[in-house]
mmCIF file of C-alpha atoms and ligand atoms in Angstrom:
data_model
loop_
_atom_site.group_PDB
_atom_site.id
_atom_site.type_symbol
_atom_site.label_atom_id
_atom_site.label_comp_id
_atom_site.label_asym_id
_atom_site.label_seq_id
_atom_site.Cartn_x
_atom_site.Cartn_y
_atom_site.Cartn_z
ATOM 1 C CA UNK A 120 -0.309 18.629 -5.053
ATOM 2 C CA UNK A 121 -0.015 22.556 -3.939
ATOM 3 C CA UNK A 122 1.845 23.009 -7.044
ATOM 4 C CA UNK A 123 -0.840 21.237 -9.197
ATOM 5 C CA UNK A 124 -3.376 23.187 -7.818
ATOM 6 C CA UNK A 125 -1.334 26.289 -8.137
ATOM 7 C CA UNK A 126 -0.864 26.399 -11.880
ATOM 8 C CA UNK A 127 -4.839 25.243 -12.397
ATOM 9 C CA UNK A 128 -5.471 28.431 -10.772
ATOM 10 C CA UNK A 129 -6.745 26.595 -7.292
ATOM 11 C CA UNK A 130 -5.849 27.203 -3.829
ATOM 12 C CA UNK A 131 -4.302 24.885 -1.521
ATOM 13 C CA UNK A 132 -3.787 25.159 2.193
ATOM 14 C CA UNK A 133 -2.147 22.648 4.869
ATOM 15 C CA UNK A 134 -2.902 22.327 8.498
ATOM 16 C CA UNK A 135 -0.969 21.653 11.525
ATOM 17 C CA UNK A 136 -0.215 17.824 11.432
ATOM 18 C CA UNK A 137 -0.045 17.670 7.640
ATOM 19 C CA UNK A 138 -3.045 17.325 5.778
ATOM 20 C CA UNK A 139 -3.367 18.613 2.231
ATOM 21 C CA UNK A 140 -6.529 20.637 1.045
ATOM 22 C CA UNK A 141 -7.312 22.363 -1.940
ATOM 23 C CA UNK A 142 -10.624 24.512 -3.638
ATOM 24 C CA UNK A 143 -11.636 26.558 -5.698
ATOM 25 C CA UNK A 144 -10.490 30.473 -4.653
ATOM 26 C CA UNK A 145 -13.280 32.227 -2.613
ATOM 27 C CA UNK A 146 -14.490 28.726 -1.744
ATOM 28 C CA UNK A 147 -16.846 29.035 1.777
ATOM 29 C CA UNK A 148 -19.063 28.026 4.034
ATOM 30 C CA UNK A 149 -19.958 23.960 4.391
ATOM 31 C CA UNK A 150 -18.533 21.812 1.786
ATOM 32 C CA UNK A 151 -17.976 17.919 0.887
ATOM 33 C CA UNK A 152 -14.594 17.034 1.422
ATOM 34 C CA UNK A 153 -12.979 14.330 -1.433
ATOM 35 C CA UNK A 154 -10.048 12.846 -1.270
ATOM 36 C CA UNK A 155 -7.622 10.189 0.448
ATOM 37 C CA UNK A 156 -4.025 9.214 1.590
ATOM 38 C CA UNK A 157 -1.117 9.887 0.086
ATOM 39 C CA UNK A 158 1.584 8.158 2.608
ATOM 40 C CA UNK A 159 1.999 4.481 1.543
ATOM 41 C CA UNK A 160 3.700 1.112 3.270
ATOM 42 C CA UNK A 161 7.557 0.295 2.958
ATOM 43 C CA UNK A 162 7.671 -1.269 -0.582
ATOM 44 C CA UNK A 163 3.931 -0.365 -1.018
ATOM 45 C CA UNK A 164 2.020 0.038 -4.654
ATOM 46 C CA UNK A 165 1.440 3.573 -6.180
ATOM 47 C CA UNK A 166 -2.372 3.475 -6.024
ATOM 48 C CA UNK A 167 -3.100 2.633 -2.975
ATOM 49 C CA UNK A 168 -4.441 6.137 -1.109
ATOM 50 C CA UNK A 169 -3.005 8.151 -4.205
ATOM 51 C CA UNK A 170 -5.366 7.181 -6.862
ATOM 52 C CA UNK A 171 -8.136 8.793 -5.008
ATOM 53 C CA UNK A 172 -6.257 11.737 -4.354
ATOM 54 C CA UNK A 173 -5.218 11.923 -8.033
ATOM 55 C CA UNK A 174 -8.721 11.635 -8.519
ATOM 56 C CA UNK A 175 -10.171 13.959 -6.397
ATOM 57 C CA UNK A 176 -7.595 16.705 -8.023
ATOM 58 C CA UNK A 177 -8.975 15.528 -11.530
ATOM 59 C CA UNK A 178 -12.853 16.224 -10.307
ATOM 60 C CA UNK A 179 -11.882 19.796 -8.867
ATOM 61 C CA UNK A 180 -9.563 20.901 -11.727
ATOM 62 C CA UNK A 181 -12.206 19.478 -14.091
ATOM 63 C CA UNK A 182 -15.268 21.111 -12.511
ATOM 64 C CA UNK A 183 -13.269 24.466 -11.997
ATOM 65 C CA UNK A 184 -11.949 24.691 -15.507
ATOM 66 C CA UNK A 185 -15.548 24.090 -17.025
ATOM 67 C CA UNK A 186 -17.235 27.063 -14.609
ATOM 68 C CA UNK A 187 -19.058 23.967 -13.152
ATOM 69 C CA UNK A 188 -21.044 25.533 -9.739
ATOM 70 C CA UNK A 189 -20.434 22.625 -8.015
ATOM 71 C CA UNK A 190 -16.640 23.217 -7.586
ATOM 72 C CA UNK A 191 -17.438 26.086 -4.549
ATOM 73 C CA UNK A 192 -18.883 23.277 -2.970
ATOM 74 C CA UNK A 193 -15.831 21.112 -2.602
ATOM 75 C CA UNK A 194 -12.668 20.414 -0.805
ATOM 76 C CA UNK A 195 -10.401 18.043 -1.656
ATOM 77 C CA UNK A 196 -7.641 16.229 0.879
ATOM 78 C CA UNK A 197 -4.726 14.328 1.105
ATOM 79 C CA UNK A 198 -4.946 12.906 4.405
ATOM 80 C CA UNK A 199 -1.429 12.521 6.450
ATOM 81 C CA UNK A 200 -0.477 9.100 7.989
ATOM 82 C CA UNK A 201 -3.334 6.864 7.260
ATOM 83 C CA UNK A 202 -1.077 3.365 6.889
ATOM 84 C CA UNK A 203 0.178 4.043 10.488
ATOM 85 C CA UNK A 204 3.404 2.018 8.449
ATOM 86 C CA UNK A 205 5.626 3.319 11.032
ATOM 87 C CA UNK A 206 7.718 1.226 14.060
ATOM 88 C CA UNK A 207 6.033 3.135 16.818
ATOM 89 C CA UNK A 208 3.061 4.121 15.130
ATOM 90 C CA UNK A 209 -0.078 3.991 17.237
ATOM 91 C CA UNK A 210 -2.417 2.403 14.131
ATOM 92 C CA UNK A 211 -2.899 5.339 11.451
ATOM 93 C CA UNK A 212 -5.849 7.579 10.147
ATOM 94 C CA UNK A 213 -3.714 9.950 11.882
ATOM 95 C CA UNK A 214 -4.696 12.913 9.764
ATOM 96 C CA UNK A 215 -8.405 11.992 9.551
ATOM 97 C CA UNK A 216 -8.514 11.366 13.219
ATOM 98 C CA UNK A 217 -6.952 15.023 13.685
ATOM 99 C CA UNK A 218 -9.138 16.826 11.448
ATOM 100 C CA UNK A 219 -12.481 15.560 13.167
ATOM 101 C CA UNK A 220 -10.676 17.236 16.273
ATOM 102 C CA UNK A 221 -9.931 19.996 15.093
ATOM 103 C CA UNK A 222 -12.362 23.621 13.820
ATOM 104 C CA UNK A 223 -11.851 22.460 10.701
ATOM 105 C CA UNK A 224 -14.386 20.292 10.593
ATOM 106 C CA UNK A 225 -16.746 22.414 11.376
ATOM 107 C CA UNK A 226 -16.638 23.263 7.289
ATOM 108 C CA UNK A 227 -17.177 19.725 6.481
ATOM 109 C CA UNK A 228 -20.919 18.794 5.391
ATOM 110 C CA UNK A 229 -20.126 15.147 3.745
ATOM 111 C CA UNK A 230 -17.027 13.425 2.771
ATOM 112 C CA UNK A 231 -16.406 10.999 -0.162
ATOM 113 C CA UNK A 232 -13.224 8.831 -0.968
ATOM 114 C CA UNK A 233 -12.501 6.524 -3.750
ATOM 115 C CA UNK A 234 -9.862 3.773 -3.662
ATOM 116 C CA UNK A 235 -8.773 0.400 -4.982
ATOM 117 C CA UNK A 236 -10.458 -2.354 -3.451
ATOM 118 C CA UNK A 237 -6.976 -4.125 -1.980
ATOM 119 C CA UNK A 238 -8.711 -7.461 -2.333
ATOM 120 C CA UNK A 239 -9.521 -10.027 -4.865
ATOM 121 C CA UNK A 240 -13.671 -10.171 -4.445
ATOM 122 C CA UNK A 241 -14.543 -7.837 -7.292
ATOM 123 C CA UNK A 242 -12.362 -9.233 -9.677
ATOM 124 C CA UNK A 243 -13.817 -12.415 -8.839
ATOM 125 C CA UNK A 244 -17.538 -11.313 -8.878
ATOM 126 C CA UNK A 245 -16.694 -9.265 -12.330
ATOM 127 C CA UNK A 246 -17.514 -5.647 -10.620
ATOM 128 C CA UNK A 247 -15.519 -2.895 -12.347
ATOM 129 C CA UNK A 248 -17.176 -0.361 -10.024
ATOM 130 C CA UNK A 249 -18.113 -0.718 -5.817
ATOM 131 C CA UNK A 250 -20.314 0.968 -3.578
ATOM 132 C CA UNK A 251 -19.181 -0.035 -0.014
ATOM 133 C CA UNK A 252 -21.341 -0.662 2.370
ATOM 134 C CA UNK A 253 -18.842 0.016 5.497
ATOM 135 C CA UNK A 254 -16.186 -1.220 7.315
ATOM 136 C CA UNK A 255 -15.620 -4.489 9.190
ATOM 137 C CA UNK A 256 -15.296 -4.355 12.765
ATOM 138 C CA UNK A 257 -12.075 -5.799 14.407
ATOM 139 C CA UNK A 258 -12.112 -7.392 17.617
ATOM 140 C CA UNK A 259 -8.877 -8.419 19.141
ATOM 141 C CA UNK A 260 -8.316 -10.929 22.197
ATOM 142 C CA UNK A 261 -5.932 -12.378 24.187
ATOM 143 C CA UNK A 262 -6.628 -16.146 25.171
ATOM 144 C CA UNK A 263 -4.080 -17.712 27.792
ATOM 145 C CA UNK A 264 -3.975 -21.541 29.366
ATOM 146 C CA UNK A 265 -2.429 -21.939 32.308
ATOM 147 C CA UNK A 266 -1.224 -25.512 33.123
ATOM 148 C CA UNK A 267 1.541 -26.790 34.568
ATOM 149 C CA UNK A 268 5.544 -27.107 33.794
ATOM 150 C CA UNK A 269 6.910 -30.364 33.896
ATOM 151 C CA UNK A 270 9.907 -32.563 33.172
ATOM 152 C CA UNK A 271 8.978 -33.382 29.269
ATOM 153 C CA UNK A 272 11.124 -36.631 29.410
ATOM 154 C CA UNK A 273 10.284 -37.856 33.124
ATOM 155 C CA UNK A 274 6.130 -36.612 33.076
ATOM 156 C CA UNK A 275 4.267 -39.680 31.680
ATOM 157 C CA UNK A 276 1.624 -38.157 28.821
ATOM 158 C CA UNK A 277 -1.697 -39.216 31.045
ATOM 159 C CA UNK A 278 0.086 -36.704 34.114
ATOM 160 C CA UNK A 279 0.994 -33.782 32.117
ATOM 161 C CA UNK A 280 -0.641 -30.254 31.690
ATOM 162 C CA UNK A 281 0.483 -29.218 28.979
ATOM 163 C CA UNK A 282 -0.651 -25.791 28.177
ATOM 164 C CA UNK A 283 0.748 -25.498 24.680
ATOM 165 C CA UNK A 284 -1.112 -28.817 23.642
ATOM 166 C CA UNK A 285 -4.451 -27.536 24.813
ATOM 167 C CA UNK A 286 -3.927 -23.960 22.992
ATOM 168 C CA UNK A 287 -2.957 -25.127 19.633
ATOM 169 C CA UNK A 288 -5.387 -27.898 19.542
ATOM 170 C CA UNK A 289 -7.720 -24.830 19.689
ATOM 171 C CA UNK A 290 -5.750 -22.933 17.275
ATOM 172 C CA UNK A 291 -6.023 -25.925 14.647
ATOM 173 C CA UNK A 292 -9.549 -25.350 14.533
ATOM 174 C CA UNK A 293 -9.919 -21.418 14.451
ATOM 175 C CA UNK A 294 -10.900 -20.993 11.276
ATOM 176 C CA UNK A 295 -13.109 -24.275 10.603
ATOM 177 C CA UNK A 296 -14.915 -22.456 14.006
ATOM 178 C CA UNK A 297 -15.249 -18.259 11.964
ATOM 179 C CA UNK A 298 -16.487 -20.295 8.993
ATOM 180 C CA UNK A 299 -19.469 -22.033 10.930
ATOM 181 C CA UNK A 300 -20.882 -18.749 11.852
ATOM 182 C CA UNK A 301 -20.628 -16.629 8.574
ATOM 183 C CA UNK A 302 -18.690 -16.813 5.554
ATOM 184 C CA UNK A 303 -18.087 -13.202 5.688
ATOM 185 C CA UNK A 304 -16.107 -13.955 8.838
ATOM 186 C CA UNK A 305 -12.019 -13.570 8.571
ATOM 187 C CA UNK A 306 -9.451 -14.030 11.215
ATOM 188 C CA UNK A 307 -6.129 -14.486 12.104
ATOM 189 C CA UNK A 308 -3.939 -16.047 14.916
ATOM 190 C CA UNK A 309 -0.301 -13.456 14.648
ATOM 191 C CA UNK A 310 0.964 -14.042 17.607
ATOM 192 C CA UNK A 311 1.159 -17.300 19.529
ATOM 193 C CA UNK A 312 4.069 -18.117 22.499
ATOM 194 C CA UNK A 313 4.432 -21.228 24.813
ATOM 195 C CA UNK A 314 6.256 -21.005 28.049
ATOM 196 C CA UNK A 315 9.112 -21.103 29.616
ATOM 197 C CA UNK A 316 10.000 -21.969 25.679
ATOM 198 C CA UNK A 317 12.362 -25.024 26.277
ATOM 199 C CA UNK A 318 12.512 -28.377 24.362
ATOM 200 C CA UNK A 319 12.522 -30.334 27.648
ATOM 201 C CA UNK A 320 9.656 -28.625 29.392
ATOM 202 C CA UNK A 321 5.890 -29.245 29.096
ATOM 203 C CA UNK A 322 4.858 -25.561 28.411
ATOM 204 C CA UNK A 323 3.067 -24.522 31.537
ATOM 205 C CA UNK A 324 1.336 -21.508 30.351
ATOM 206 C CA UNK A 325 0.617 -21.060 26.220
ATOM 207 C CA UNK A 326 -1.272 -17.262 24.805
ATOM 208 C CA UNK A 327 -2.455 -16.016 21.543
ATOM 209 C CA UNK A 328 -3.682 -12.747 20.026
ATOM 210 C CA UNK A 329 -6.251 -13.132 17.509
ATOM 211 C CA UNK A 330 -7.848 -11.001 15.472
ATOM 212 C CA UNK A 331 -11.315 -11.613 14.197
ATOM 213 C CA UNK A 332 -13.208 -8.993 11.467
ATOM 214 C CA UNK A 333 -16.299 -9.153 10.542
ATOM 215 C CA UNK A 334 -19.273 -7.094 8.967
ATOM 216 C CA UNK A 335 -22.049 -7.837 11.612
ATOM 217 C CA UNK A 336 -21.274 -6.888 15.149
ATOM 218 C CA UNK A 337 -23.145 -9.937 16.114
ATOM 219 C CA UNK A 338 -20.827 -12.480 14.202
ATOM 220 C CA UNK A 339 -17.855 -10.811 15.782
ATOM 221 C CA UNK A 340 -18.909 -11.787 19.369
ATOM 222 C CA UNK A 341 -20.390 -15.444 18.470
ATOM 223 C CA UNK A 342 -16.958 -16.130 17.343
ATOM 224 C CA UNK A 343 -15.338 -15.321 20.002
ATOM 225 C CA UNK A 344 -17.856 -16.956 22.473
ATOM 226 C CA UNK A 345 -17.180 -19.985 20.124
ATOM 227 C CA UNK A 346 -13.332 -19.660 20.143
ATOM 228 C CA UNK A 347 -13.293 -19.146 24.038
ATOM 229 C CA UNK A 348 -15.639 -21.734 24.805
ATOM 230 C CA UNK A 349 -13.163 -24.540 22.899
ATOM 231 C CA UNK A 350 -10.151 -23.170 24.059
ATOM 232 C CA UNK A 351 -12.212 -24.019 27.929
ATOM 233 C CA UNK A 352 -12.632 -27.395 26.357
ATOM 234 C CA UNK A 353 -9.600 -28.955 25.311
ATOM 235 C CA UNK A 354 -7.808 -26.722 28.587
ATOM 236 C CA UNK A 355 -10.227 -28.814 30.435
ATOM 237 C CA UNK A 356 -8.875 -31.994 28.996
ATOM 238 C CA UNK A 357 -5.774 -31.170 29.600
ATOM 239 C CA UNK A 358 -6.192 -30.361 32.878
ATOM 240 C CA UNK A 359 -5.247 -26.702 32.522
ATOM 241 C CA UNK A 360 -7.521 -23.269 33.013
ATOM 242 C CA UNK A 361 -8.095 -20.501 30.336
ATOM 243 C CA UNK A 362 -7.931 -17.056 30.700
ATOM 244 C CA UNK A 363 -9.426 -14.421 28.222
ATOM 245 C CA UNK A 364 -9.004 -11.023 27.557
ATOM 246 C CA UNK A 365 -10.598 -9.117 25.078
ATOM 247 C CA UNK A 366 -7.659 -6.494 23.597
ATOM 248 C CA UNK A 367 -9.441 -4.327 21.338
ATOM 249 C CA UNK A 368 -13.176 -3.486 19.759
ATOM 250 C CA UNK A 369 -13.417 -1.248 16.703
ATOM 251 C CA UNK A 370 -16.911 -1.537 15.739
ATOM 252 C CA UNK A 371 -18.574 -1.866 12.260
ATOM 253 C CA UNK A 372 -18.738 1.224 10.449
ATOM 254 C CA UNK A 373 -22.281 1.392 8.145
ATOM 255 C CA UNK A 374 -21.842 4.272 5.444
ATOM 256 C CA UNK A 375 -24.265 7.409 5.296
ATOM 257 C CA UNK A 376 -27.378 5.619 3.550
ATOM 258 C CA UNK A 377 -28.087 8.229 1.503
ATOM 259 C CA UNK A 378 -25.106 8.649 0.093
ATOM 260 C CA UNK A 379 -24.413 4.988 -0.507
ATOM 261 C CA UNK A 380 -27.897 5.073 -2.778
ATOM 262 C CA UNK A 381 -26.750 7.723 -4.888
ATOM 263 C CA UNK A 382 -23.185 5.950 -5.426
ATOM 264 C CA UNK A 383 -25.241 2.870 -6.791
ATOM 265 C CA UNK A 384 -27.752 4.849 -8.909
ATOM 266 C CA UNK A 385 -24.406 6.938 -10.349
ATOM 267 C CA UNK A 386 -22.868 3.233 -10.497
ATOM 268 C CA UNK A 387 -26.108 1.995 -12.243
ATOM 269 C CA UNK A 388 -26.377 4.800 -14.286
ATOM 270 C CA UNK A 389 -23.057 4.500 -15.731
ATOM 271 C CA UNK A 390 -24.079 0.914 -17.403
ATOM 272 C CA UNK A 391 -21.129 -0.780 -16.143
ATOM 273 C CA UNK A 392 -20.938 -4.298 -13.519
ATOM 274 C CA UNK A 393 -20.854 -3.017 -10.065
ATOM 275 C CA UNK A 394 -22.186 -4.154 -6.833
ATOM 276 C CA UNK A 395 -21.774 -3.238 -2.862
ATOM 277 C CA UNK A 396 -19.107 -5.330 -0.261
ATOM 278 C CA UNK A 397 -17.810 -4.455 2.902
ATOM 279 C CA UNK A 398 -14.327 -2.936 3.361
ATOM 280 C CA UNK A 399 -11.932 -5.298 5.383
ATOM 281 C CA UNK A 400 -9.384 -2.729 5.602
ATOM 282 C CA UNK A 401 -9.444 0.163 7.684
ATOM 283 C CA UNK A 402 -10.038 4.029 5.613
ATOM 284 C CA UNK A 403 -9.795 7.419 6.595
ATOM 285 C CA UNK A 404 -13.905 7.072 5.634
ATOM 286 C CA UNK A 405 -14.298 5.014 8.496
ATOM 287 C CA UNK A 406 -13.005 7.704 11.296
ATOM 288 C CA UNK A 407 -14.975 10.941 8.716
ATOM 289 C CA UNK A 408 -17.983 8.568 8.859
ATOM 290 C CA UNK A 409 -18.657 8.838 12.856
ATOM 291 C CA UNK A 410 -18.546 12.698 12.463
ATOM 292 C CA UNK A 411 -20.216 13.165 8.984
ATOM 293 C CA UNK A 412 -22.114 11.582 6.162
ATOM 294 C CA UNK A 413 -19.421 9.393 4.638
ATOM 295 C CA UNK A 414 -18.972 7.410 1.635
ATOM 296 C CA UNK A 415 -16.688 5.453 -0.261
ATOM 297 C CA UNK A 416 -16.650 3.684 -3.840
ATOM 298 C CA UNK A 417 -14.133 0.969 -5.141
ATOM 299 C CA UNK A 418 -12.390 -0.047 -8.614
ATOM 300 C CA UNK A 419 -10.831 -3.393 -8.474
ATOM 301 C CA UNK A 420 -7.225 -4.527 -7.485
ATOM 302 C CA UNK A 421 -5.783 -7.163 -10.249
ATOM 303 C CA UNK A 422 -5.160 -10.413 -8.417
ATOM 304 C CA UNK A 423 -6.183 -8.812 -5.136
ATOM 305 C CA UNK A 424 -2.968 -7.874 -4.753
ATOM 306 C CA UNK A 425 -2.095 -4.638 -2.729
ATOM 307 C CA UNK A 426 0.827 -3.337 0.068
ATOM 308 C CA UNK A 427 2.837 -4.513 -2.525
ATOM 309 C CA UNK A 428 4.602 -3.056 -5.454
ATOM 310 C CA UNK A 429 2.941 -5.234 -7.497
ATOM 311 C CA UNK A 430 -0.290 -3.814 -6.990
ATOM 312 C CA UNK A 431 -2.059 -2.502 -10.067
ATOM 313 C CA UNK A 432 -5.735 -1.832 -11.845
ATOM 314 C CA UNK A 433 -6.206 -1.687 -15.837
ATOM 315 C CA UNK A 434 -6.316 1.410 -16.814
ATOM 316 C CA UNK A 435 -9.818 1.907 -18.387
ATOM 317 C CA UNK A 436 -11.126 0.869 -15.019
ATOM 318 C CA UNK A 437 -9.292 3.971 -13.045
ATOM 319 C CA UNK A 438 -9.931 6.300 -15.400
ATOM 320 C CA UNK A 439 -13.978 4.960 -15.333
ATOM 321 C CA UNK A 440 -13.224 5.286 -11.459
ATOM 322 C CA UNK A 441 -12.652 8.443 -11.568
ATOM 323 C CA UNK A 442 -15.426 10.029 -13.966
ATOM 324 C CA UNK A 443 -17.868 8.028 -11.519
ATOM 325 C CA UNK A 444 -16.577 10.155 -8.677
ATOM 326 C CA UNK A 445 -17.294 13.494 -10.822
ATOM 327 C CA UNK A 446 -20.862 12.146 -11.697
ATOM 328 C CA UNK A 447 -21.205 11.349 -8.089
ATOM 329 C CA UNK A 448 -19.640 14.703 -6.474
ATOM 330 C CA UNK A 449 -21.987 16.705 -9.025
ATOM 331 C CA UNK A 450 -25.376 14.667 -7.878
ATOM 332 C CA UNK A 451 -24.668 14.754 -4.354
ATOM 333 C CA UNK A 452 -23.814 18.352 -4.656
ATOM 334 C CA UNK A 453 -27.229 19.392 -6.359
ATOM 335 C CA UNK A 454 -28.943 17.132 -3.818
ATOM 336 C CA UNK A 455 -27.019 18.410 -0.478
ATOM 337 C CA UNK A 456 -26.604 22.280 -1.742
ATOM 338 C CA UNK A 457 -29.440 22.856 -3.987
ATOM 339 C CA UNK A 458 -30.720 26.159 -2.955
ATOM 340 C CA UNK A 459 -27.089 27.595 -2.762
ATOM 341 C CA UNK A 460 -26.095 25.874 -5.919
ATOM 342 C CA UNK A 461 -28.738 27.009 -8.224
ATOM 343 C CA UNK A 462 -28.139 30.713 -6.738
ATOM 344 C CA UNK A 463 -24.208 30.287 -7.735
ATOM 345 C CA UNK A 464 -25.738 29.659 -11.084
ATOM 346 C CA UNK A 465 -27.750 32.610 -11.358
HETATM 347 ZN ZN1 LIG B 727 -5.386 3.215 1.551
#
């Protein structure tokens, strides 16, 4: 990227964890900040995080080369360690968690990131273009039943308390329970253990971690109040006891509202299908957005496919990604700088 930038005449600059910046030289003062991730999973695709970084280089060279006065306003990033892909990683956004600590940020006014959906909805709605609303929220809880272990050849059915029997009862109905609240609702049981573990004994304790997302913060606790409050009822029928503990809340994340109407009329204007969905995976956006005005548009992911090295988009549809990023940079510039713009152009 610094090399890139270096033979388009543009300055690039890296701070202390990693992050990649580059403007235009004798760039100042408060600026929107475009860009993405370029770090990837093992065996990941190459557009995931890149495309928008690719992107964002295209809108900066572009708007430089042409004298455009809306290229002092911008900064464009490759953010360090979103995918958190590592072992011992503590979850990602790394880099975008970093910068909001850090002076830096202080010179961000707005930030904007464009990126492949990762999922199969706006292939299957026909969308070539997104404006995304936010992020899900992802809740995280531990549920336990405690019963009793047993003899499992010598304890008669009626006399057991068998907390494995009473958990995945409850499991077996997880997602029929997330679909009767909203069908925006996803979650997912990864981790489920019985104990001791042995053929011959009636588990007498049983846990799982599940993870519920959701773009409502409201749907994310009436599903687990529903999930808890089954899990209490088939433990009672077994005669065993439930215990909960929630492991994690990150909340929903609603995009700068402003913003997101200016990505739809630059998505209107540019004639094409495109609607607005919720992200259900995590973006550097979604730490920027708690410190700045944030927003993010889509292009579709072929088969919903992504994290994989089959991921891909046609084409015509990244390249049309990526002129509706310089359409959008250049309104929201004119409509967040206008006095300062209009005296660059003087
Ligand atoms: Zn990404």
């Amino acid at each position: 990227m610094a090399e890139h930038l270096g033979s388009r005449g543009l300055e690039s600059w890296s701070d202390e964890v990693g992050n990649l910046f580059g403007h235009v030289p004798g760039a100042h003062g408060r600026r929107l900040l475009v860009g993405s991730h370029t770090d990837t999973v093992p065996a990941g695709g190459r557009l995931d995080g890149a495309y928008g970084v690719m992107a964002a280089m295209e809108v900066l060279t572009t708007l430089h080369e042409h004298g455009h006065p809306a290229a002092r306003f911008l900064e464009i990033v490759s953010f360090w360690d979103e995918e958190g892909a590592q072992p011992m990683s503590s979850g990602g956004m790394v880099g975008s968690t970093a910068l909001c600590g850090s002076p830096y940020l202080a010179a961000i006014d707005s930030y904007l990131e464009l990126h492949i959906e990762q999922g199969p909805r706006m292939e299957q709605a026909g969308y070539e273009l997104s404006v995304v609303n936010g992020i899900v929220g992802v809740d995280r809880h531990l549920i336990r039943v405690v019963g009793e272990p047993n003899h499992a050849g010598t304890t008669p059915f009626p006399l057991r308390r068998d907390a494995g029997r009473a958990l995945v009862r409850t499991a077996a109905v997880f997602q029929d329970l997330l679909r009767s609240v909203r069908d925006t609702v996803v979650g997912n049981i990864g981790a489920l253990s019985l104990e001791p573990g042995a053929p011959n004994v009636v588990p007498g304790a049983a846990q799982m971690v599940l993870e519920i997302r959701a773009p409502h913060e409201w749907s994310l606790s009436r599903c687990a109040d529903l999930v808890i409050d089954c899990a209490t009822g088939f433990a009672r029928e077994e005669g065993c006891t439930v215990e909960h503990r929630m492991l994690s809340h990150k909340p929903v994340v609603d995009f700068d509202e402003g913003m997101r109407a200016l990505l739809e009329k630059v998505t209107v204007d540019a004639g094409r299908p495109a609607g607005s969905l919720y992200s259900y995976a995590g973006h550097d956006a979604g730490v920027m957005s708690a410190h700045v005005p944030t927003a993010m548009l889509f292009v579709p992911s072929s088969r919903g496919v992504s994290h994989s090295p089959r991921e891909s988009t046609p084409e015509p549809l990244l390249v049309q990604g990526a002129q509706v990023l310089l359409e959008a940079v250049v309104a929201h510039v004119e409509s967040r700088f206008e006095g300062d713009a209009a005296g660059s152009m003087a």
